Coordinates of C-alpha atoms and ligand atoms in Angstrom, one line a residue:
X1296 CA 0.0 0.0 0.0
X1297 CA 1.2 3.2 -0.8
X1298 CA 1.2 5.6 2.2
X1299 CA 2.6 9.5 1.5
X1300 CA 5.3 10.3 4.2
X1301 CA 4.2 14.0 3.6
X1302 CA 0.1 13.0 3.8
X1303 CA -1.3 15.5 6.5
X1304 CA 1.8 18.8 5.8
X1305 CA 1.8 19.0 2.1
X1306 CA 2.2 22.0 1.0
X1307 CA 1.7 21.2 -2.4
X1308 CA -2.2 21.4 -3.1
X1309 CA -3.6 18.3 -1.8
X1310 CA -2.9 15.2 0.4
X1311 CA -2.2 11.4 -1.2
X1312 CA -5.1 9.4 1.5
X1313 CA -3.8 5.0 1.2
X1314 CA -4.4 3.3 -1.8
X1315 CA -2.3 0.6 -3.6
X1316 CA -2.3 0.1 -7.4
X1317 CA -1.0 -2.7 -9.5
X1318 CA -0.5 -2.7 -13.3
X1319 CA -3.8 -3.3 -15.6
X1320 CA -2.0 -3.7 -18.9
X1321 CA 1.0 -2.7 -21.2
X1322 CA 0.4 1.1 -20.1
X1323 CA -2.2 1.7 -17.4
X1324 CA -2.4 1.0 -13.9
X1325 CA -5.1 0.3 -11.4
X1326 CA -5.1 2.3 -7.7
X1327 CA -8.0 0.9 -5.3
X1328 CA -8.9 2.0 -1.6
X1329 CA -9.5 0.1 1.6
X1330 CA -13.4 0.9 0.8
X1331 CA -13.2 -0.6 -2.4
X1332 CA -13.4 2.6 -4.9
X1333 CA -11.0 2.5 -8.1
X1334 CA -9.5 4.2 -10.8
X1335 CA -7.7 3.3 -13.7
X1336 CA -4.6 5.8 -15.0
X1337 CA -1.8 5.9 -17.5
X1338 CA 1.3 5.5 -15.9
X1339 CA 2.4 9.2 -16.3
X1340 CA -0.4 10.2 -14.4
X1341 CA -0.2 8.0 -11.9
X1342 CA 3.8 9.5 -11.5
X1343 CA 2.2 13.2 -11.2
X1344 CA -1.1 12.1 -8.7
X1345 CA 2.1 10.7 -6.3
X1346 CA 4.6 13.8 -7.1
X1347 CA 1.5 16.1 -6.1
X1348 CA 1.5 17.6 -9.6
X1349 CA -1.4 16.4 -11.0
X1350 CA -4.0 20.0 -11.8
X1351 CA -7.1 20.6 -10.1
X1352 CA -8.8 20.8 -13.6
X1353 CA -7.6 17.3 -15.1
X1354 CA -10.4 15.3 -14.9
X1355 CA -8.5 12.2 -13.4
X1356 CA -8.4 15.0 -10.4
X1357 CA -11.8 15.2 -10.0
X1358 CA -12.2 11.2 -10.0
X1359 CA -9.4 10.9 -7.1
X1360 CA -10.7 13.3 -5.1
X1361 CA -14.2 11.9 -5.2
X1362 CA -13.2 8.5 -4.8
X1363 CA -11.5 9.4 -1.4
X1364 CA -7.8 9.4 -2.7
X1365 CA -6.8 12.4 -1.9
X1366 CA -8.2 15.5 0.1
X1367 CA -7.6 18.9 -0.5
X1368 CA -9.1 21.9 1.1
X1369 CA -12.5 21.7 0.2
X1370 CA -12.8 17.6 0.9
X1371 CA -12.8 18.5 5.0
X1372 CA -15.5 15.4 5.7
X1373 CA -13.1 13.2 3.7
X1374 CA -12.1 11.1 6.2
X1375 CA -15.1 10.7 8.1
X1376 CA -16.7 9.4 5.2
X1377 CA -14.3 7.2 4.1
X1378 CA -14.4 5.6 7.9
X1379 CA -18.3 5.6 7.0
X1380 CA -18.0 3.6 3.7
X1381 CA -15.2 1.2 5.5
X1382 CA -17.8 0.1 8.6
X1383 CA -20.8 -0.2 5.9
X1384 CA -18.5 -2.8 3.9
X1385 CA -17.4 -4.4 7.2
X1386 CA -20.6 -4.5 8.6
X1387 CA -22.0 -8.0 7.9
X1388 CA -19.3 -9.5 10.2
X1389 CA -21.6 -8.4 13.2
X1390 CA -24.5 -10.8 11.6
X1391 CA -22.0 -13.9 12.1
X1392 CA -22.8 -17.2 10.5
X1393 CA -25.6 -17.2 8.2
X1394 CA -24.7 -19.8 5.9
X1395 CA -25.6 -23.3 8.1
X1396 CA -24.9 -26.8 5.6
X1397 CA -26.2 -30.1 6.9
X1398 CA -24.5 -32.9 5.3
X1399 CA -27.8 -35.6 5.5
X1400 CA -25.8 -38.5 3.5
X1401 CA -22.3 -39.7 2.0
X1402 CA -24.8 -41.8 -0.4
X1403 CA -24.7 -41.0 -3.5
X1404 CA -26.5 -42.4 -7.3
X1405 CA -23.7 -40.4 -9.3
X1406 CA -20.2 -41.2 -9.2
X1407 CA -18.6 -38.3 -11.1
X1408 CA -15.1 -38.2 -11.6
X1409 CA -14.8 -34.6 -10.3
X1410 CA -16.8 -35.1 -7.4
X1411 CA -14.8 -33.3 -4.1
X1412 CA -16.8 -35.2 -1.4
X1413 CA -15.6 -39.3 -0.6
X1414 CA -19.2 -40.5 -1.8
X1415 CA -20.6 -44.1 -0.5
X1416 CA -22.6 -46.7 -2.3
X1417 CA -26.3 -46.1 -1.7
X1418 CA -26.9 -49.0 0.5
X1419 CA -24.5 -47.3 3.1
X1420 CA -26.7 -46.2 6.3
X1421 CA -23.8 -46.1 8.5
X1422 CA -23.2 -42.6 6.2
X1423 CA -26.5 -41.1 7.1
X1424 CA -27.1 -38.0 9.4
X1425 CA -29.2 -39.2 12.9
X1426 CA -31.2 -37.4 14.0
X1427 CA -29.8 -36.3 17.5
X1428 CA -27.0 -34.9 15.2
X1429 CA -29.5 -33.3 13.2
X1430 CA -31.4 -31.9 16.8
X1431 CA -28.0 -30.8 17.9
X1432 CA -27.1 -28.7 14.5
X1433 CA -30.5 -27.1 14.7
X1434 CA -29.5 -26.0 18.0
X1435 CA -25.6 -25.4 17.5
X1436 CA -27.2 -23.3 14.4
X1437 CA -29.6 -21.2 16.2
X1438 CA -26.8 -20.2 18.5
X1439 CA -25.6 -17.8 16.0
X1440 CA -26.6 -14.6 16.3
X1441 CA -27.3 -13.4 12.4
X1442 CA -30.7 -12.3 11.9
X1443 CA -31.1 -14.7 8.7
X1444 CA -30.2 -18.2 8.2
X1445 CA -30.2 -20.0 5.4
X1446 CA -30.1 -24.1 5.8
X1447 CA -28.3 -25.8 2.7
X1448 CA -28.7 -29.8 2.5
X1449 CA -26.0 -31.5 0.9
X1450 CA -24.1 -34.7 0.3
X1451 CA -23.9 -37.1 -1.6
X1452 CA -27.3 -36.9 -2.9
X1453 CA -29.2 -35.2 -0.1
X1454 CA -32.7 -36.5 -1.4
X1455 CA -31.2 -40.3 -0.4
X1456 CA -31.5 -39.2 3.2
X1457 CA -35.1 -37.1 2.3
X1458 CA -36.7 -38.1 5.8
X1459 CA -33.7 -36.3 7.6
X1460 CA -34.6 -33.4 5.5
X1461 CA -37.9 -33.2 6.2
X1462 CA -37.3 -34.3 10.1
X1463 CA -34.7 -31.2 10.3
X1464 CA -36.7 -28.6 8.2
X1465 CA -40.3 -29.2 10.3
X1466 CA -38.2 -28.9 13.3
X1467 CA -36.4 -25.4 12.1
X1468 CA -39.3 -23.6 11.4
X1469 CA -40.9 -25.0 14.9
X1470 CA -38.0 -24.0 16.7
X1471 CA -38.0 -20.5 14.8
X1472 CA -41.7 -19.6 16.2
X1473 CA -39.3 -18.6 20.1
X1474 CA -36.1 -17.6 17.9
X1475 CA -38.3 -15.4 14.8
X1476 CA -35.6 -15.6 12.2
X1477 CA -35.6 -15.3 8.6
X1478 CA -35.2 -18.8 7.5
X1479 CA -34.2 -20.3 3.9
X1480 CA -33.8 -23.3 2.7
X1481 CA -31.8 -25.1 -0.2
X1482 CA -31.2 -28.4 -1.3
X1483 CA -28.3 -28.9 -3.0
X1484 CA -29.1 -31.9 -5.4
X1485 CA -28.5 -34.0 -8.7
X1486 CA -32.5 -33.7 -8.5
X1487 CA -32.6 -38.0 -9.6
X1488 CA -34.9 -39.0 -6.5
X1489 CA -37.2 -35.5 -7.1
X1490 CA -40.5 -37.4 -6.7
X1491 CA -43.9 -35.9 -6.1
X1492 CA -43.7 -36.1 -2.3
X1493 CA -40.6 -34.2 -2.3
X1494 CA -41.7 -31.3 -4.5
X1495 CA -45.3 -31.4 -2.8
X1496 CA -42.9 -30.6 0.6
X1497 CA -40.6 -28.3 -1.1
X1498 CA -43.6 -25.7 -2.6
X1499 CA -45.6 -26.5 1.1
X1500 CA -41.9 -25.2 2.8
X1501 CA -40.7 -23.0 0.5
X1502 CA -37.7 -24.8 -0.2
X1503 CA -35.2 -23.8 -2.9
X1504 CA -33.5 -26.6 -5.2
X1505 CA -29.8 -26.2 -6.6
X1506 CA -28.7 -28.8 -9.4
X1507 CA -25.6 -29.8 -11.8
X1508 CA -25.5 -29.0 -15.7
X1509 CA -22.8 -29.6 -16.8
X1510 CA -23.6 -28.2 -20.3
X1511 CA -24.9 -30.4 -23.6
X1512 CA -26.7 -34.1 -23.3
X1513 CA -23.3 -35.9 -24.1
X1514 CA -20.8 -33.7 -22.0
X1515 CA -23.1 -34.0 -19.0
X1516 CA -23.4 -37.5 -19.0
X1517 CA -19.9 -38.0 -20.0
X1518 CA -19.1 -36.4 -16.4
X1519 CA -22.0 -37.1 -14.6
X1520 CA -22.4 -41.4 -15.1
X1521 CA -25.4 -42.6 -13.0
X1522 CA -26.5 -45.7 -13.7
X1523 CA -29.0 -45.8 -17.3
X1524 CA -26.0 -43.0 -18.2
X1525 CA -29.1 -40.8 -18.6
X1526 CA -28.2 -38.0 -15.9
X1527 CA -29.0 -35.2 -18.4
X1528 CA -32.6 -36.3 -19.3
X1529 CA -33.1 -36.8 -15.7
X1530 CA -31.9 -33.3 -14.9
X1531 CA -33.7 -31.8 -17.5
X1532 CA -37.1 -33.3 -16.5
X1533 CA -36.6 -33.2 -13.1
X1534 CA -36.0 -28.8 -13.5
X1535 CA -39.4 -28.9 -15.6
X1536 CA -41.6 -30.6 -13.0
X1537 CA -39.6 -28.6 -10.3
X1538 CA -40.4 -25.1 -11.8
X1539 CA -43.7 -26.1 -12.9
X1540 CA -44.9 -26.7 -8.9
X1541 CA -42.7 -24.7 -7.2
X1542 CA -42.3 -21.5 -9.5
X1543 CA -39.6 -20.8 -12.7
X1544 CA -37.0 -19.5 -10.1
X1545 CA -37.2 -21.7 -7.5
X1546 CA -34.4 -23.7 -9.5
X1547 CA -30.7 -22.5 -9.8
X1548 CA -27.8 -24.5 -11.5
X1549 CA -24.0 -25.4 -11.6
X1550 CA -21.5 -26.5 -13.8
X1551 CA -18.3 -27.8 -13.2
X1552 CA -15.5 -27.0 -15.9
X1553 CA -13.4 -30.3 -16.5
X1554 CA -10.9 -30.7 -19.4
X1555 CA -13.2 -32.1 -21.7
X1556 CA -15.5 -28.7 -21.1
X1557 CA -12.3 -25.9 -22.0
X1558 CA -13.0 -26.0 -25.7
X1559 CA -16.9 -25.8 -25.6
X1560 CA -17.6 -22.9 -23.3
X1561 CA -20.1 -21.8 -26.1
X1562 CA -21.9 -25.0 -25.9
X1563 CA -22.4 -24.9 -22.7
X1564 CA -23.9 -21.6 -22.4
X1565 CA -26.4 -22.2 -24.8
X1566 CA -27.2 -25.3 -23.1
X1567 CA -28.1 -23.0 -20.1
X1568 CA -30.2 -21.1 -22.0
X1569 CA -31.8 -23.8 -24.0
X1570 CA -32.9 -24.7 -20.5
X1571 CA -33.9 -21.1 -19.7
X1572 CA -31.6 -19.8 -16.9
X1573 CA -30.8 -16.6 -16.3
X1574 CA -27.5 -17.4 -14.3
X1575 CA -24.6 -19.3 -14.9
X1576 CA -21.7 -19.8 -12.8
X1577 CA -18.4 -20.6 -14.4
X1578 CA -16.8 -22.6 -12.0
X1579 CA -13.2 -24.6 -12.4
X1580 CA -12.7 -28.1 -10.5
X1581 CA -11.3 -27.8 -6.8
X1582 CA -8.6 -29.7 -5.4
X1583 CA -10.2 -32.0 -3.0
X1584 CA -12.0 -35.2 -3.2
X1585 CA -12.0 -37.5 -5.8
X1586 CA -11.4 -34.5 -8.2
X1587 CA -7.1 -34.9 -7.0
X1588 CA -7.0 -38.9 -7.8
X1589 CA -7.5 -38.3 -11.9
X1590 CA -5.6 -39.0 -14.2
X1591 CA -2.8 -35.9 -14.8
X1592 CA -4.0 -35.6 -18.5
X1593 CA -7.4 -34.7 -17.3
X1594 CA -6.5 -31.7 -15.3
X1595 CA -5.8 -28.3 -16.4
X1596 CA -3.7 -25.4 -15.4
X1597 CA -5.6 -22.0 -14.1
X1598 CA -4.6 -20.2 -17.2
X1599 CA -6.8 -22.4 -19.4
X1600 CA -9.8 -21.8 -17.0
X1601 CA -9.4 -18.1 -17.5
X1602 CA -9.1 -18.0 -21.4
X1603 CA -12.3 -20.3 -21.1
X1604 CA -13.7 -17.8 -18.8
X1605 CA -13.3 -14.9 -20.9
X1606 CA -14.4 -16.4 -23.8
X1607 CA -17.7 -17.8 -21.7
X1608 CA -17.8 -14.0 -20.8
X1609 CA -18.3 -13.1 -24.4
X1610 CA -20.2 -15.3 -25.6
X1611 CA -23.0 -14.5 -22.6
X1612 CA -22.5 -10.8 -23.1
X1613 CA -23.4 -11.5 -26.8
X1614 CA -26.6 -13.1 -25.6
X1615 CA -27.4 -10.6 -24.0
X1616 CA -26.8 -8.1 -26.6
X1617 CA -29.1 -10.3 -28.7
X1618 CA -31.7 -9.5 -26.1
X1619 CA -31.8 -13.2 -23.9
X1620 CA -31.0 -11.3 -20.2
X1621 CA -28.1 -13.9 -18.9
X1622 CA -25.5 -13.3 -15.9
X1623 CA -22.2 -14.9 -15.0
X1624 CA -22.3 -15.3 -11.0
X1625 CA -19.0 -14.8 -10.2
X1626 CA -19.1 -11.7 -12.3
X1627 CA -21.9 -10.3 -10.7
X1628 CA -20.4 -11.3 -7.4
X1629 CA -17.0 -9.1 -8.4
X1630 CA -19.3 -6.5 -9.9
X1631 CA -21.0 -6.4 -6.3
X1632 CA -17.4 -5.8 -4.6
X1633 CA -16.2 -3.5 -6.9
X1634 CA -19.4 -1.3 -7.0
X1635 CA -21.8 -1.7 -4.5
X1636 CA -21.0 0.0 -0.7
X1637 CA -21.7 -3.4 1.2
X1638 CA -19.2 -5.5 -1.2
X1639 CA -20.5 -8.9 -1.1
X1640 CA -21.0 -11.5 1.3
X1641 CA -20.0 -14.9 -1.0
X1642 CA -18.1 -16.9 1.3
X1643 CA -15.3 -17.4 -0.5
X1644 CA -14.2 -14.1 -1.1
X1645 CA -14.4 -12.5 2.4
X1646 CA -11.5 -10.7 4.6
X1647 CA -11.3 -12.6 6.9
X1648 CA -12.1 -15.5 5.2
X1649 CA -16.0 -16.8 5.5
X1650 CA -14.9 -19.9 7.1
X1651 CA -16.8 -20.4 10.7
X1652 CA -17.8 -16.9 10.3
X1653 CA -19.8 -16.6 7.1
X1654 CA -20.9 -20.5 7.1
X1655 CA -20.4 -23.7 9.3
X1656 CA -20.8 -27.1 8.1
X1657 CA -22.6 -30.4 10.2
X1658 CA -21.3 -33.8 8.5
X1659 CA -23.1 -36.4 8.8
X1660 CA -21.2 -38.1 11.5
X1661 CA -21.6 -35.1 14.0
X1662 CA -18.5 -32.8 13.2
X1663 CA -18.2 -29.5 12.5
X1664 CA -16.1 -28.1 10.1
X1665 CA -15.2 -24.1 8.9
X1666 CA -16.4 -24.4 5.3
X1667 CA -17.6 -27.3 3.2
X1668 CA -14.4 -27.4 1.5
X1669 CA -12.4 -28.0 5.1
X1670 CA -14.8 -30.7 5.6
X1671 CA -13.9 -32.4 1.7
X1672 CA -10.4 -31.5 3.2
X1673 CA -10.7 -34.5 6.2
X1674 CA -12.1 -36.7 3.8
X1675 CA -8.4 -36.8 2.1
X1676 CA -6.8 -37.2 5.7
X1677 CA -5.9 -33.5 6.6
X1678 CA -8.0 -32.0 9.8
X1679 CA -7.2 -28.6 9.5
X1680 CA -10.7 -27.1 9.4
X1681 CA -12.4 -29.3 11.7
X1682 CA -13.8 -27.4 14.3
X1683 CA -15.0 -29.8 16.8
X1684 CA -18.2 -32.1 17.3
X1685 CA -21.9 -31.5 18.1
X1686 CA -21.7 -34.1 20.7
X1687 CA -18.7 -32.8 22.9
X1688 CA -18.4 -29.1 22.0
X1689 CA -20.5 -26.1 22.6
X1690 CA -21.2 -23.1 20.8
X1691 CA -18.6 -21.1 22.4
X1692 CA -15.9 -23.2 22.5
X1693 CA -15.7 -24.0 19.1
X1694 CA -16.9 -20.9 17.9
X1695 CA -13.8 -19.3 20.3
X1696 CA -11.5 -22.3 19.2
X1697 CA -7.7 -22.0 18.8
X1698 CA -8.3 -23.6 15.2
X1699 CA -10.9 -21.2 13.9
X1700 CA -9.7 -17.8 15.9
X1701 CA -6.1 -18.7 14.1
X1702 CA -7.3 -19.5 10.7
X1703 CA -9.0 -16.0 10.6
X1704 CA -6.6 -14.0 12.0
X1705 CA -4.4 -15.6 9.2
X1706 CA -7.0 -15.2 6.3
X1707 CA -7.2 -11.3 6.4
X1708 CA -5.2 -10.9 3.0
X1709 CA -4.1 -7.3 4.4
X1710 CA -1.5 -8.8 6.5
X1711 CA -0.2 -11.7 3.7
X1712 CA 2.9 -11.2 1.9
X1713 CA 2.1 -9.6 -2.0
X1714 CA -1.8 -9.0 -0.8
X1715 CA -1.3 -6.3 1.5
X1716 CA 0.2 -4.3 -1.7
X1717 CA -1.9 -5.6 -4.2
X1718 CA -4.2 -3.5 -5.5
X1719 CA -7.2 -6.0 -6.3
X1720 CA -7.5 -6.5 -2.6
X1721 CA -10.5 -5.0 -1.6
X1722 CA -12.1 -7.2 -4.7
X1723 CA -10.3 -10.6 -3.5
X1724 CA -10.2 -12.8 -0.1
X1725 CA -8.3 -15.5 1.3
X1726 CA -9.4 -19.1 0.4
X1727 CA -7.5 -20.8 3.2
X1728 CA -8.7 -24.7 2.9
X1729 CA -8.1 -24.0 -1.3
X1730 CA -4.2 -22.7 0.0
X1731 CA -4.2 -25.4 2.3
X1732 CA -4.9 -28.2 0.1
X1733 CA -2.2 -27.0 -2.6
X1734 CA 0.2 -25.4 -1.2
X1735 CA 0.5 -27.1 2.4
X1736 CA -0.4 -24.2 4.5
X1737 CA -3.1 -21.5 5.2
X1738 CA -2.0 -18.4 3.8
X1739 CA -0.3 -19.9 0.7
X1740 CA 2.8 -18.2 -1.0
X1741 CA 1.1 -15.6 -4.2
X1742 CA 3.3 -16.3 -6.2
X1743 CA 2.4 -19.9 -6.4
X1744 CA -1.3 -19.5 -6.0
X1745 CA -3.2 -20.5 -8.9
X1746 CA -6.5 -18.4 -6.9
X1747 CA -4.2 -15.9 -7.0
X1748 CA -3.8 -16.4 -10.8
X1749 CA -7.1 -16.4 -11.4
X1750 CA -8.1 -13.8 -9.0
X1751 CA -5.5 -11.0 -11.1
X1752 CA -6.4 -12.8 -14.3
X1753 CA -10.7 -11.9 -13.9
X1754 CA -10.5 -9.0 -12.6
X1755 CA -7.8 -7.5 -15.1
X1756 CA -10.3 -8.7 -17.2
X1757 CA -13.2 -7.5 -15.9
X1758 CA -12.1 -4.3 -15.1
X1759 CA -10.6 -3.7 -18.6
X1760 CA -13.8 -4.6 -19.9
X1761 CA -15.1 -1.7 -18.0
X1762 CA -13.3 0.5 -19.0
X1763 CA -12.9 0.2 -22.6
X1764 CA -15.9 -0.9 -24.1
X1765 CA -19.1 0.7 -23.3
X1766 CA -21.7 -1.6 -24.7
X1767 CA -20.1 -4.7 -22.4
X1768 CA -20.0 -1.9 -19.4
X1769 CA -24.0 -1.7 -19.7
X1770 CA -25.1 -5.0 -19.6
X1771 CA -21.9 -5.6 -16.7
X1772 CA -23.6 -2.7 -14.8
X1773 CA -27.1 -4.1 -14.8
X1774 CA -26.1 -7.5 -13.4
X1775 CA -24.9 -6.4 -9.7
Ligands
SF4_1069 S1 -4.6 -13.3 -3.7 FE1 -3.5 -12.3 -5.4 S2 -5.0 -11.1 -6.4 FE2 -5.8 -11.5 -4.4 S3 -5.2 -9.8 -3.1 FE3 -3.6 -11.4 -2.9 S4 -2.0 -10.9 -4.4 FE4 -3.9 -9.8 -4.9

């Protein structure tokens, strides 16, 4: 970060306030502030903001001054409203945990290659949630003190386990008439076992379903194998009775990029829209799981995921040109830190990091774990982000545990090594269990980080985007 030595005596017009800035390109550079506000300059000017020579009347002036990077004499509130805009974005750390994921069954009908959880055989009870864990998540979960709690069922294939899901949901909202908060509810599945009862108890509960898609019929079941090696027609029909009871929104997807998807980033968008979504979440293939055991030839560097997510980018702002309203996630989710005053609260991009803080995870067999990623994590032998277990810990102590209260105080990127200069910061987080799992400890070394990589590699996009072409600025603006 750059601080000026002379900041509160100059005598030269006006006073540098902190910023950092990193290159954008060949020629211009990018300086961001602690509450998230940017500008983009040529070099040159850059040189003269820092010497103090930049004039009042240059209109990269004005943008400084009213993005809080410099005051002069008229800007007196300056620093009261940049301490303002700073507690506004930090503010959803008082509402603690919101995000609560039940892990109901290892079982699983699917047995995708990328899959990051150690899925069982369906037969497997012995991986089923019982229901004194489930009693005792419902109460570790109400413990937190956020005003909104969302309760996200996954696996395996959460439906295996549906009477857990409807024991635990019937009990939440019964529980909620004493503790009156505003309860979601999302099950995470591969939507195989949606029968009637189910969606007759989702639309009765208001309960949210999240799927897979991974793109066309013959890529999806080429990564998704179920037995019949129909998962795509099962999908597919199992979205249209789903939106036709419970609503045309009340189903979101995911896809998974694999090696086989980098060179048909097109398709797959269509596919999405074919099946008429509005979102789509480009998402690369974590390191955990079964996802690390495949074959080296099927695994790809970060730099192909963000050529394929630039060119997914295009192709979706095309559509939308074309009139078909259609958002990337993780854009929209960048475009919320970079423009809107409370940043964002996606887990996976927080400082400190989400984990504990932002959403716990109950596994089936009673532990507790930071994120759902630390709890993929234990599955491949390393315990770094378990937190404790519903049967022998309390609220407090794990929630006050050496394991949690050291992760976050090491996953404020402000403090890391090449972070705490970087200017995509306040657009970035920490993604300890992701560091963890590839380079062997928390913080992770930068230079080696492939989120890192990607991190720099979106947002130089994104913000370049921004900035030089007005018709993709639009549609960006309208997705946040
Ligand atoms: S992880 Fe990389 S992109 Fe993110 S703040 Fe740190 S150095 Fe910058």
């Amino acid at each position: 970060m750059f601080h000026d030595r002379s900041r509160y005596q100059s005598s030269r017009g006006y006073q540098l306030a902190p910023f950092r800035f990193s290159p954008l390109d060949g020629s211009r550079y990018i300086a961001t502030n602690d509450v998230g506000e940017y500008v983009v300059l040529p070099r040159e000017e850059l040189v003269e903001f820092i010497s103090h020579a930049l004039p009042p009347d240059r209109e990269a002036y004005k943008s400084l001054k009213s993005r809080h990077f410099m005051f002069d004499e008229y800007s007196r509130v300056a620093l009261e409203l940049l301490a303002l805009k700073y507690r506004t974005r930090a503010e959803q750390l008082a509402s603690f945990t919101g995000l609560h994921i039940f892990v109901v069954t290892l079982r699983c009908d699917h047995s995708c290659p990328y899959c990051q959880v150690s899925r069982q055989a369906e037969g497997r009870l012995d991986f089923d949630m019982s229901q004194e864990h489930a009693d005792q998540a419902l109460n570790f979960m109400f413990r937190s003190p956020s005003p909104a709690l969302k309760i996200e069922f996954q696996g395996g294939e959460p439906l295996l386990h549906f009477e857990r899901i409807r024991y635990i949901v019937e009990r939440a909202k019964a529980l909620n008439q004493v503790h009156g908060r505003d309860l979601q509810f999302v099950i995470a599945s591969n939507l195989s076992r949606l029968t009637d009862e189910v969606l007759a108890f989702c639309r009765e509960h208001g309960v949210l379903l999240s799927t897979s898609l991974d793109g066309p019929e013959a890529l999806h079941n080429a990564q998704r194998p179920v037995r019949g090696g129909d998962s795509h027609q099962r999908t597919i029909d199992a979205i249209r009775r789903a939106r036709q009871t419970l609503g045309p929104d009340a189903v979101s997807a995911l896809m998974t990029t694999t090696q086989a998807s980098l060179e048909r980033v097109e398709d797959i968008i269509d596919e999405y829209v074919r099946q008429g979504f509005h979102g789509i979440f480009l998402r690369n293939v974590s390191p955990y799981g079964f996802a690390v055991r495949q074959r080296a030839s099927r695994q790809y560097g970060v730099e192909a995921w963000v050529e394929f997510y630039k060119r997914g980018l295009a192709h979706i702002l095309r559509i939308n040109e074309q009139g078909y309203p259609l958002q990337e996630e993780f854009t929209a989710i960048l475009l919320q830190k970079l423009f809107s005053p409370r940043g964002s609260t996606y887990v996976d991009l927080q400082s400190p990091s989400g984990i504990g803080i932002g959403a716990l995870v109950y596994n089936y067999d009673g532990a507790v774990y930071a994120s759902d990623e630390g709890r993929m994590l234990a599955e491949m032998g390393d315990f770094s982000f378990r937190l404790g277990h519903l049967s022998r810990d309390s609220y407090e102590s794990i929630m006050t545990s050496e394991t949690l209260l050291t992760h976050l105080s090491d996953t404020m990127p402000e403090g890391a090594p090449m972070c705490g200069d970087c200017a995509f910061l306040p657009y970035c987080g920490a993604d300890p269990v992701f560091h963890q799992a590839t380079l062997g400890d928390a913080v992770g070394h930068k230079a080696f980080s492939a989120f890192c990589k990607k991190q720099m590699g979106v947002l130089r996009h994104l913000i370049g985007l921004l900035e030089d072409d007005s018709r993709a600025r639009d549609i960006l603006l309208g997705w946040r």
